[in-house]
mmCIF file of C-alpha atoms and ligand atoms in Angstrom:
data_model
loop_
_atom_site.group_PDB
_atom_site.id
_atom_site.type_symbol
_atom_site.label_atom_id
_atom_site.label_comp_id
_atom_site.label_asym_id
_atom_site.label_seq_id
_atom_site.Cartn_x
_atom_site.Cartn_y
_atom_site.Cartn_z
ATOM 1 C CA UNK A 1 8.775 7.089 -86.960
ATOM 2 C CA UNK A 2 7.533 7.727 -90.425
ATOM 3 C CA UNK A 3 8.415 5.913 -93.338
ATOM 4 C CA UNK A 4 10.424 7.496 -96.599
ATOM 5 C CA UNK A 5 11.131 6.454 -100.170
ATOM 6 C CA UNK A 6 14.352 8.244 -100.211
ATOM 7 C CA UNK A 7 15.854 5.597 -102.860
ATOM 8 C CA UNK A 8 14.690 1.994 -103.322
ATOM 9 C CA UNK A 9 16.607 0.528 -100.830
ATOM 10 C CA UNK A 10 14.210 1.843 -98.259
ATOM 11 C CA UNK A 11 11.914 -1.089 -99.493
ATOM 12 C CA UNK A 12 13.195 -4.823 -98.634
ATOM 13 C CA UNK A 13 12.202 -7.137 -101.345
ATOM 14 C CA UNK A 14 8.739 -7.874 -99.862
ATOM 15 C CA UNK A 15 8.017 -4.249 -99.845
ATOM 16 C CA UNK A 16 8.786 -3.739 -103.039
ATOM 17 C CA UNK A 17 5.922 -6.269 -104.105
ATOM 18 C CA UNK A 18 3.314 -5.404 -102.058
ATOM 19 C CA UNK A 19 3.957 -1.653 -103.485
ATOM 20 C CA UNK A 20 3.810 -3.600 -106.759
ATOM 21 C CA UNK A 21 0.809 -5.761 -106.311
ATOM 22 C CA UNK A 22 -1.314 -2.746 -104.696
ATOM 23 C CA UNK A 23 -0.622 -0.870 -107.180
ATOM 24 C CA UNK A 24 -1.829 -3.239 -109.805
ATOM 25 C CA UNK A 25 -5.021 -3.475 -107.520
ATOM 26 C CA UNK A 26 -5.138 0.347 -107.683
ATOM 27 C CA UNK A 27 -5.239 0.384 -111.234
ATOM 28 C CA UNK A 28 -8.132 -2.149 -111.936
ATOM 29 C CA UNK A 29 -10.086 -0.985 -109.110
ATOM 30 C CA UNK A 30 -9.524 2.493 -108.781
ATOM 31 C CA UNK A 31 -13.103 3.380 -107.274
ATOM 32 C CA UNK A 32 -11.524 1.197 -103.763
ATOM 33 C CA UNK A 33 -9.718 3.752 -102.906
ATOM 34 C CA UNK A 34 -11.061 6.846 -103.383
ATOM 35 C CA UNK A 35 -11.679 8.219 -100.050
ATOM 36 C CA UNK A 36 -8.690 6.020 -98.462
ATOM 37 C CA UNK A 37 -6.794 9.376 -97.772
ATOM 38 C CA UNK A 38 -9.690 11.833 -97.296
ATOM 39 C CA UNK A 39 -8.625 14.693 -95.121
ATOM 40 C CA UNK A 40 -5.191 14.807 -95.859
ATOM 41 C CA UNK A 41 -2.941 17.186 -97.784
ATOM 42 C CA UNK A 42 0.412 16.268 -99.452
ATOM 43 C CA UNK A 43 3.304 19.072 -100.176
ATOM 44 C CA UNK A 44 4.966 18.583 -103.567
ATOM 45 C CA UNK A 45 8.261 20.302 -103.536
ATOM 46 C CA UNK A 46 9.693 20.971 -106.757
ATOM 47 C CA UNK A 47 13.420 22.699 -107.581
ATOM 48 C CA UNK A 48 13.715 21.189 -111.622
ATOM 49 C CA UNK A 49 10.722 21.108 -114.143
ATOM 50 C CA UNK A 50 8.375 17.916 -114.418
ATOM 51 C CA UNK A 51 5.618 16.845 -116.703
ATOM 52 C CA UNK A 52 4.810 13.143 -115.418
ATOM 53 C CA UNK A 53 5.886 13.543 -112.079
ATOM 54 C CA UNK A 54 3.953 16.328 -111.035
ATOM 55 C CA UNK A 55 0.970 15.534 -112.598
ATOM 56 C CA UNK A 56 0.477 11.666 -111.660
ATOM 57 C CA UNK A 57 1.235 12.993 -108.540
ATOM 58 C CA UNK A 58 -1.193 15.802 -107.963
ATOM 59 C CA UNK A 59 -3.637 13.886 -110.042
ATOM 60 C CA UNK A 60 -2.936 10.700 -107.869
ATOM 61 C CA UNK A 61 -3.518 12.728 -104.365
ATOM 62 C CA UNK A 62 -6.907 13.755 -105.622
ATOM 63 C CA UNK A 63 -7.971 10.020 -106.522
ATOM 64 C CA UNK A 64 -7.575 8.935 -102.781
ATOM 65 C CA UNK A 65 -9.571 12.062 -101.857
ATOM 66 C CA UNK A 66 -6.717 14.333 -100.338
ATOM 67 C CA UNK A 67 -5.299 17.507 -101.544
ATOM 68 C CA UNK A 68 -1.695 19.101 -102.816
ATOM 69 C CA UNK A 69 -0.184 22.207 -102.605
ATOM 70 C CA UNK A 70 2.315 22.985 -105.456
ATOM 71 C CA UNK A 71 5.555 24.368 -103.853
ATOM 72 C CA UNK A 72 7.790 25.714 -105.937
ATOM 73 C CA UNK A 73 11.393 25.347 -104.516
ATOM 74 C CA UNK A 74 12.271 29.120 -104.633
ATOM 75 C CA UNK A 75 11.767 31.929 -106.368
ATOM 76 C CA UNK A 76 9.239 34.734 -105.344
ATOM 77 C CA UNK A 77 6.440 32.685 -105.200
ATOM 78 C CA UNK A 78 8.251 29.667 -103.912
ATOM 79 C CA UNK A 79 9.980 28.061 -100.085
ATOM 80 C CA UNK A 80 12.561 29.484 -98.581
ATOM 81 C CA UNK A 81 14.135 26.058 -99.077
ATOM 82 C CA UNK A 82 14.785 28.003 -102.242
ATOM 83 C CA UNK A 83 17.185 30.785 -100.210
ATOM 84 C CA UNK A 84 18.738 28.781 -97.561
ATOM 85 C CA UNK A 85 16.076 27.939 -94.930
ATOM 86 C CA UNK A 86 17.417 24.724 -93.860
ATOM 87 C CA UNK A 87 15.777 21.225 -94.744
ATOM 88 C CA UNK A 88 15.813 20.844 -90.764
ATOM 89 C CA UNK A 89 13.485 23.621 -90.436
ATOM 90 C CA UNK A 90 11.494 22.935 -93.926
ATOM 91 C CA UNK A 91 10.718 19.298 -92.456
ATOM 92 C CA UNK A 92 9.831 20.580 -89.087
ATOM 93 C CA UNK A 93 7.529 23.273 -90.139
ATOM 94 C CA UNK A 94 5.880 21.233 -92.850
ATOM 95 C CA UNK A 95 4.980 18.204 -90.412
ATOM 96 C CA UNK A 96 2.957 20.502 -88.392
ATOM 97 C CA UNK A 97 0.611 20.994 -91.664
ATOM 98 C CA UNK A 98 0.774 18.178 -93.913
ATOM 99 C CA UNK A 99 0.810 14.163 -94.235
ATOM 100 C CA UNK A 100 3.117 13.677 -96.662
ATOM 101 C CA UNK A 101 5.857 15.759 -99.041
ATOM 102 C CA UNK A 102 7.042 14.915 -102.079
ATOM 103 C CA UNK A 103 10.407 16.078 -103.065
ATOM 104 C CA UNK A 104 11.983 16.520 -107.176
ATOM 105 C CA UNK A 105 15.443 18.203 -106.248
ATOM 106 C CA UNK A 106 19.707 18.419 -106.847
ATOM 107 C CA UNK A 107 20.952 17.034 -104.038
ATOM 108 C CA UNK A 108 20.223 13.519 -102.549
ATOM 109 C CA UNK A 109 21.897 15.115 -99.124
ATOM 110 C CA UNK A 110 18.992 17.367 -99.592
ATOM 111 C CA UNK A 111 15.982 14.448 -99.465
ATOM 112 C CA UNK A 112 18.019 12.751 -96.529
ATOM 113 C CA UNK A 113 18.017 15.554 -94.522
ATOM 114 C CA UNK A 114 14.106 16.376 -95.102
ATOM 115 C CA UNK A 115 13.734 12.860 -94.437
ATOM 116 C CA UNK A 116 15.870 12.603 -90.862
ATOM 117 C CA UNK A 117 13.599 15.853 -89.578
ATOM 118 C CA UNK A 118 10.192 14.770 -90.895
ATOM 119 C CA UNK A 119 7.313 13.394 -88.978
ATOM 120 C CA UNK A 120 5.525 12.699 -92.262
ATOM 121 C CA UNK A 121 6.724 10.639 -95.495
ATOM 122 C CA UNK A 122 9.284 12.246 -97.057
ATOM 123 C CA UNK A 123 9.311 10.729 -101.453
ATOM 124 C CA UNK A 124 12.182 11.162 -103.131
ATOM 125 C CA UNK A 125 10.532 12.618 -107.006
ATOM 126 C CA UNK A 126 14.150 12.679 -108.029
ATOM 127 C CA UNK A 127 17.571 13.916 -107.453
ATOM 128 C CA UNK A 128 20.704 13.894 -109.298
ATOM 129 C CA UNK A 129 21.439 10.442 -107.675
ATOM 130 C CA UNK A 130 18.720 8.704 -107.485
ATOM 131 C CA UNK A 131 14.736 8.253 -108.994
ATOM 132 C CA UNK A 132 13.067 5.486 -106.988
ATOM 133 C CA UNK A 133 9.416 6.540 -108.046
ATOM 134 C CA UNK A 134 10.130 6.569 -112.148
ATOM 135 C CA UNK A 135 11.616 2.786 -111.330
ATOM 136 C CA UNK A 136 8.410 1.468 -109.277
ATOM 137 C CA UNK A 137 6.585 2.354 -112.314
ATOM 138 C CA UNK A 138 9.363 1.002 -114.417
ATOM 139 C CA UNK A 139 9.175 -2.818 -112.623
ATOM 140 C CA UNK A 140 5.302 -2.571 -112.778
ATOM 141 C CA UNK A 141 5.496 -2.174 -116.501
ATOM 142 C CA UNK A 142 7.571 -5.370 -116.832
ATOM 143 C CA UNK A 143 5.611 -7.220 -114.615
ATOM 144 C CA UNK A 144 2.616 -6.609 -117.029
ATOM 145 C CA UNK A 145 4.665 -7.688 -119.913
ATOM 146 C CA UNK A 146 6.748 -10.592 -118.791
ATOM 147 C CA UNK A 147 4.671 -12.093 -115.803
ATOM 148 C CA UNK A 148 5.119 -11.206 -112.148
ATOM 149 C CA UNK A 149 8.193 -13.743 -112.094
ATOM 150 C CA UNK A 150 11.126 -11.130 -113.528
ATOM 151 C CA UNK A 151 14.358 -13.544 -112.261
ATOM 152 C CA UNK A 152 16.291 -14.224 -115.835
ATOM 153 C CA UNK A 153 15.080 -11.669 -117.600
ATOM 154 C CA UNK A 154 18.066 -9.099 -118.728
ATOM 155 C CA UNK A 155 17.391 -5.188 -118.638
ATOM 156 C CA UNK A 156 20.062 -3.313 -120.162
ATOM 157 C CA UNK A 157 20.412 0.549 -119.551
ATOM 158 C CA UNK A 158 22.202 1.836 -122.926
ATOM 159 C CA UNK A 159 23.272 5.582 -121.540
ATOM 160 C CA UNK A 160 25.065 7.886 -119.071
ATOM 161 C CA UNK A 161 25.314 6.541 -115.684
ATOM 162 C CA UNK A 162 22.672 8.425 -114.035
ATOM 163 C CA UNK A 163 19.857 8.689 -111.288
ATOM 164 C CA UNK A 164 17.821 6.344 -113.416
ATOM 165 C CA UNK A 165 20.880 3.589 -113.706
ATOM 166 C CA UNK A 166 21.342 4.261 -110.053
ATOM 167 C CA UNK A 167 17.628 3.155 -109.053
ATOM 168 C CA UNK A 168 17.508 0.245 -111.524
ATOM 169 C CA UNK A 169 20.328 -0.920 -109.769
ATOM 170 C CA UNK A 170 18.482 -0.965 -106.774
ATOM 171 C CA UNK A 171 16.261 -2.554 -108.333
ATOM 172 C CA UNK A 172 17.410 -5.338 -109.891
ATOM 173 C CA UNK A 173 18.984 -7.604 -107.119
ATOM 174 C CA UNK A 174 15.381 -6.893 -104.793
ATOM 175 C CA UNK A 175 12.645 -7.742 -108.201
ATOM 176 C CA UNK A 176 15.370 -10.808 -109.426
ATOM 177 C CA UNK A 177 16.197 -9.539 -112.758
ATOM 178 C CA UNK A 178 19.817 -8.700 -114.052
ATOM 179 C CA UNK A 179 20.773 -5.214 -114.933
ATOM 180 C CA UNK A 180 23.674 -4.459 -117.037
ATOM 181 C CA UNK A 181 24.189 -0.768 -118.105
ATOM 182 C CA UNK A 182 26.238 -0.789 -121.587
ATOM 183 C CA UNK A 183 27.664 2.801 -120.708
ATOM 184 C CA UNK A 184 30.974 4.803 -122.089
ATOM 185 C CA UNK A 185 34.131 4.004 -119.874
ATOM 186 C CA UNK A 186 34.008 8.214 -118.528
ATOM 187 C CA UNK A 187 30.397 8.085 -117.367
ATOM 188 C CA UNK A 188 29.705 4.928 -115.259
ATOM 189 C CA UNK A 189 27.796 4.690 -112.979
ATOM 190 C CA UNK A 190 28.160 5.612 -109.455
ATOM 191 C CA UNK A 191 31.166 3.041 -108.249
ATOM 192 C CA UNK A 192 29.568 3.060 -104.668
ATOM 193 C CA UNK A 193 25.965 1.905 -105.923
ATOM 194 C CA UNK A 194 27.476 -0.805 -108.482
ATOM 195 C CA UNK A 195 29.118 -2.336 -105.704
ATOM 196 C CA UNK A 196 26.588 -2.497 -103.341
ATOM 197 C CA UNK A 197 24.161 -4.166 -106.275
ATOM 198 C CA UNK A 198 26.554 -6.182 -107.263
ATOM 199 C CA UNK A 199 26.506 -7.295 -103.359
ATOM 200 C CA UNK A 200 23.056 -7.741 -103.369
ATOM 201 C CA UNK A 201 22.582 -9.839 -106.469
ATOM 202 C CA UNK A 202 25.381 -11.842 -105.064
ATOM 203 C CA UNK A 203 23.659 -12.335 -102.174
ATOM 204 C CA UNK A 204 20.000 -13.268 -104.076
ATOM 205 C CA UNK A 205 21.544 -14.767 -107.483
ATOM 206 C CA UNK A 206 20.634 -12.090 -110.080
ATOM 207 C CA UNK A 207 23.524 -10.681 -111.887
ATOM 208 C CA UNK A 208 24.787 -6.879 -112.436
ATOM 209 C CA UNK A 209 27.470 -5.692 -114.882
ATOM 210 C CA UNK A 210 28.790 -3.230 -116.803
ATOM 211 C CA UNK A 211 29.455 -3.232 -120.230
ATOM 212 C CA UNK A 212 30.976 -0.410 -122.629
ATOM 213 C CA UNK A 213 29.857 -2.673 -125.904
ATOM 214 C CA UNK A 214 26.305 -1.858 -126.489
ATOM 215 C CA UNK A 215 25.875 -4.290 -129.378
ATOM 216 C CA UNK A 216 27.377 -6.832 -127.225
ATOM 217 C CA UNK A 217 25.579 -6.027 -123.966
ATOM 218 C CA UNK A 218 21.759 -5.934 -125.377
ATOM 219 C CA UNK A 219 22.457 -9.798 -126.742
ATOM 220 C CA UNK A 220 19.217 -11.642 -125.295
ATOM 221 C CA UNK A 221 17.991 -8.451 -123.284
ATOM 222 C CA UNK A 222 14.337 -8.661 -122.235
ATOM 223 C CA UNK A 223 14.367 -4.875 -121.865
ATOM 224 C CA UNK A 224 15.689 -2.067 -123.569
ATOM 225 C CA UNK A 225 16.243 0.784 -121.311
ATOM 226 C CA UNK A 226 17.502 4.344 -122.120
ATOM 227 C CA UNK A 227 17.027 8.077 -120.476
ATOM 228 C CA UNK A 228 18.410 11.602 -121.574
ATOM 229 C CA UNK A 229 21.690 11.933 -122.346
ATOM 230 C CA UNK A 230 21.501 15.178 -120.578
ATOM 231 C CA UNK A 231 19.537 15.376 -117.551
ATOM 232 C CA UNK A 232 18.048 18.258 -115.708
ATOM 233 C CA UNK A 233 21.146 20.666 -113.954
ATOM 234 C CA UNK A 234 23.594 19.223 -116.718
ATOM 235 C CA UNK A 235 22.899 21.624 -119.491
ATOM 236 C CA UNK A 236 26.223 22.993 -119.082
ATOM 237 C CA UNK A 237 28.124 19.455 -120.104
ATOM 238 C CA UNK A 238 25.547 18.895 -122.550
ATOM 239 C CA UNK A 239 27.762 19.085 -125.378
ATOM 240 C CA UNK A 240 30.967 17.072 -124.011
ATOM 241 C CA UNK A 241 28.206 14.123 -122.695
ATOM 242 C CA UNK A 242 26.972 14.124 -126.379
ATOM 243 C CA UNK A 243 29.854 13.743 -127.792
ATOM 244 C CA UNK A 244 30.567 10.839 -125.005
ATOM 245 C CA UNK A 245 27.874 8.880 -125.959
ATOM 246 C CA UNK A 246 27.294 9.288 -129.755
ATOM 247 C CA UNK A 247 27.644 4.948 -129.959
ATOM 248 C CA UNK A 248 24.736 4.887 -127.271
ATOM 249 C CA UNK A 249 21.932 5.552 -129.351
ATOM 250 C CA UNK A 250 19.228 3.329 -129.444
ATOM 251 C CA UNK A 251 18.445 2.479 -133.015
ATOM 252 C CA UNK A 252 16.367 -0.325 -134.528
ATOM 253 C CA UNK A 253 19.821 -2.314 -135.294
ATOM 254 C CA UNK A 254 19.886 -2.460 -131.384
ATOM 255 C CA UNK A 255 16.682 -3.192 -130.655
ATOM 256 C CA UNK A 256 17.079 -6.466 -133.343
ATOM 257 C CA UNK A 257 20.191 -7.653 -131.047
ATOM 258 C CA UNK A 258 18.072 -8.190 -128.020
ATOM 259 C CA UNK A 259 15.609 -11.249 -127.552
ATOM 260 C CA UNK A 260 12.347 -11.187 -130.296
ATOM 261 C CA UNK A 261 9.750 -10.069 -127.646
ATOM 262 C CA UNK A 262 11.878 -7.058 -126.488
ATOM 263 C CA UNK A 263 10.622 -4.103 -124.833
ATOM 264 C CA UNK A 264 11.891 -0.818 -125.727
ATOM 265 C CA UNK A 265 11.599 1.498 -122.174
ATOM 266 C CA UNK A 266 12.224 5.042 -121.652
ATOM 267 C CA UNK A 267 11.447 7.212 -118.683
ATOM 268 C CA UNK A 268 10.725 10.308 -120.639
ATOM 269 C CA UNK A 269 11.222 13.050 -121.570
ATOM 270 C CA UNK A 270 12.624 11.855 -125.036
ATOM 271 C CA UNK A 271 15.252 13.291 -127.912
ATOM 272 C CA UNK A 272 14.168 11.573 -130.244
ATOM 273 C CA UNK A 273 17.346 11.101 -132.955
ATOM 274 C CA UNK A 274 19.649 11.231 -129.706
ATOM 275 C CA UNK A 275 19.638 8.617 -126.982
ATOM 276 C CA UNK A 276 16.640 7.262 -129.224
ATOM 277 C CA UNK A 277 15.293 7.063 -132.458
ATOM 278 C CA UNK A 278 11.859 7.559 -133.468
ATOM 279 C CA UNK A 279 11.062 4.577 -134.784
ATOM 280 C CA UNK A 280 12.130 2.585 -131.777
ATOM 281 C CA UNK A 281 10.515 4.858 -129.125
ATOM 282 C CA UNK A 282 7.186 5.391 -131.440
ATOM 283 C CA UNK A 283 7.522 1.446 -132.359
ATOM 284 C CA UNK A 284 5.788 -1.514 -131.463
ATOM 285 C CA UNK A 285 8.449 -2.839 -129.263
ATOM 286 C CA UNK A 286 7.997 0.528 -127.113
ATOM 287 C CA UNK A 287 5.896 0.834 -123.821
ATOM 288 C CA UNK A 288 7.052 4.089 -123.003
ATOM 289 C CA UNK A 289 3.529 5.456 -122.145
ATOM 290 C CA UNK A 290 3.030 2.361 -120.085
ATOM 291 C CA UNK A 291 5.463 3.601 -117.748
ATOM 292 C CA UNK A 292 4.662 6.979 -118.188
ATOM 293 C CA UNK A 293 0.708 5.866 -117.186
ATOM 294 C CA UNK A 294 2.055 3.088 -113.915
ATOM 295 C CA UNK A 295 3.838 6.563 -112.511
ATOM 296 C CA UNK A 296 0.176 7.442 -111.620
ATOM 297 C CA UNK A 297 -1.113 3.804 -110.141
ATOM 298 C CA UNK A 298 2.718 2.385 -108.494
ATOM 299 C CA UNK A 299 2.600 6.587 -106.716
ATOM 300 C CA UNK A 300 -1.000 6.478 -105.355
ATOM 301 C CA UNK A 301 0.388 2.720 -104.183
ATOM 302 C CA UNK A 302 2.995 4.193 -102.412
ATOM 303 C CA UNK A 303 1.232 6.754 -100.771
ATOM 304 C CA UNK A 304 -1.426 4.459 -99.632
ATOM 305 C CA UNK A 305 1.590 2.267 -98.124
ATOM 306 C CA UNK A 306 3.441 4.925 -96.389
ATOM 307 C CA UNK A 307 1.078 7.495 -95.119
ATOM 308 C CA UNK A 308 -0.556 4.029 -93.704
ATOM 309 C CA UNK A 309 -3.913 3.435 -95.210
ATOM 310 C CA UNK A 310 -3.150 0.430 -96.568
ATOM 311 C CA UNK A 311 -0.803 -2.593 -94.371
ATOM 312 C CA UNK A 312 2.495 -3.424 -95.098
ATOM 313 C CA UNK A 313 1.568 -6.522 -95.245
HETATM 314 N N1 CP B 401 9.855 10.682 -116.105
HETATM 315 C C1 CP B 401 9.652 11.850 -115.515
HETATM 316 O O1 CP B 401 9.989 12.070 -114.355
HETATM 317 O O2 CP B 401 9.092 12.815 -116.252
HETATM 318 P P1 CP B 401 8.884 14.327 -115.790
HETATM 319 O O3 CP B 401 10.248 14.952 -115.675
HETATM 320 O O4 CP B 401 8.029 14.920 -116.864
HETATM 321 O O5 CP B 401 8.219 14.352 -114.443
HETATM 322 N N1 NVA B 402 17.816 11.522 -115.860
HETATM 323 C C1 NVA B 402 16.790 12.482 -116.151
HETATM 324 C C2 NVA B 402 15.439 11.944 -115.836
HETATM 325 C C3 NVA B 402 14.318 12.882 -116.198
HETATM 326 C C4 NVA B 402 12.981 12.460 -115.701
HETATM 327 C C5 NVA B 402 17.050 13.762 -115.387
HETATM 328 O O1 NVA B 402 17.483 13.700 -114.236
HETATM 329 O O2 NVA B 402 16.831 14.838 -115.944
#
């Protein structure tokens, strides 16, 4: 049965480091695995635009010495994904060519279902629910700024609820650091995935909350955390969700309520003078392009991991 990163709770907590510490490996000694996945070919399905995503990925995939194919989702030069061919078919046909696919699309239903037919890893490159491979990156960033010991330190998502929120919540309880997202009362985040974090860092003693106060939730925050107000399939609401969250903006008033060697973190892409301002994302509290960079090393990790050139442990 082949492994997926559908969302981050396909990792246990062990996982999760070793995708962590081989990824750090990968990044100071790139030249180790160059040929680790020579021969193989990876399909990178994409239904929404990317910058990052795609190329860390199709960059990453020539590193360890295997090839992509670029797939747009539809269109004439795309899958019939795109037109109604089912996932169930997409998954069968694919395993019969390639070793892996990598998935940015709507639905989460969508990645499950790839996932369920696949005899190859299926990676979830983000849905509206979920974004598991931005927040690998994400964790490796903090580990290289706070030590690989995370449990105390406070991230706070100022923003929408969102598929960002949704994977730092998986995140949290299974790393050991607290997550509270400081969001407007109308767009939490998903009341099924709060619960089960808040389970989890029950069960492991981190903590999880939600706060609507921004000023008051960022008090002693190690990190800093904000995405688009708007994200990709929302353009429609894009003027009611700015109007939501016109107190969410991170500004350098914010950033001075957190703890004096806060980080200032941000997915990208940016608006600047919206969810940020530029002189906290250009700042010297920012590591934005940190992340943006660990996509490349924590992916080519991950990879390695589930398309089994590397242990599990
Ligand atoms: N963070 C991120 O996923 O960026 P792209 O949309 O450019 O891939
Ligand atoms: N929440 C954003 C992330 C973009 C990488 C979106 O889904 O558009």
């Amino acid at each position: 049965m082949a492994r997926h990163l559908r969302t981050l709770r396909d990792l246990s907590s062990a996982e999760f480091n070793r995708v962590l510490n081989l990824a750090r490996d990968v990044k100071q000694n790139p030249d180790a695995y160059r040929e680790k996945l020579a021969g193989k070919a990876v399909a990178m399905i994409f239904a929404k635009p990317s910058t990052r995503t795609r190329v860390s990925f199709e960059v990453g995939i020539r590193q360890l010495g295997a090839q992509s194919l670029f797939l747009p989702y539809g269109g004439d030069s795309g899958l019939h994904l795109g037109r109604g061919e089912t996932p169930h078919d997409t998954a069968k046909s694919l395993s019969r060519y390639v070793d892996a696919i990598v998935i940015r699309t709507f639905g989460q239903d969508e990645v499950d279902a790839l996932a369920e037919h696949s005899a190859i890893p299926v990676i979830n490159a983000l849905t509206d629910r979920f974004y598991p491979c931005q927040v690998l990156a994400d964790v490796m960033t903090m580990r290289e700024r706070f030590g690989d010991d995370l449990r105390g330190k406070k991230l706070v998502f100022v923003g929408p609820g969102n598929n960002v929120t949704h994977s730092l919540l998986h995140a949290g309880p299974r790393v050991g650091f607290d997550v509270v997202v400081a969001c407007p009362e109308v767009l939490p985040p998903s009341h099924q995935v709060l619960e089960i974090a808040r389970e989890e860092a029950l069960r492991v003693g981190t903590q999880v909350f939600v706060e609507h106060n921004a000023r008051k939730a960022v008090k002693d925050a190690a990190v800093i955390y904000t995405d688009t107000w708007v994200s990709m399939g929302q353009e429609r609401d894009a003027h009611s969700l700015r109007a939501k969250l016109t107190a969410y903006t991170v500004d350098d008033e914010l950033m001075e309520t957190a703890a004096p060697d806060a980080i200032f973190m941000h997915g990208l892409p940016a608006r600047r003078g919206e969810e940020v301002m530029a002189s906290v994302i250009d700042g010297r509290q920012s590591v934005v392009f940190d992340q943006a960079e660990n996509r490349l090393h924590a992916q080519k990790a991950l990879m390695l991991l589930l398309m089994g050139a590397e242990p599990w442990s």
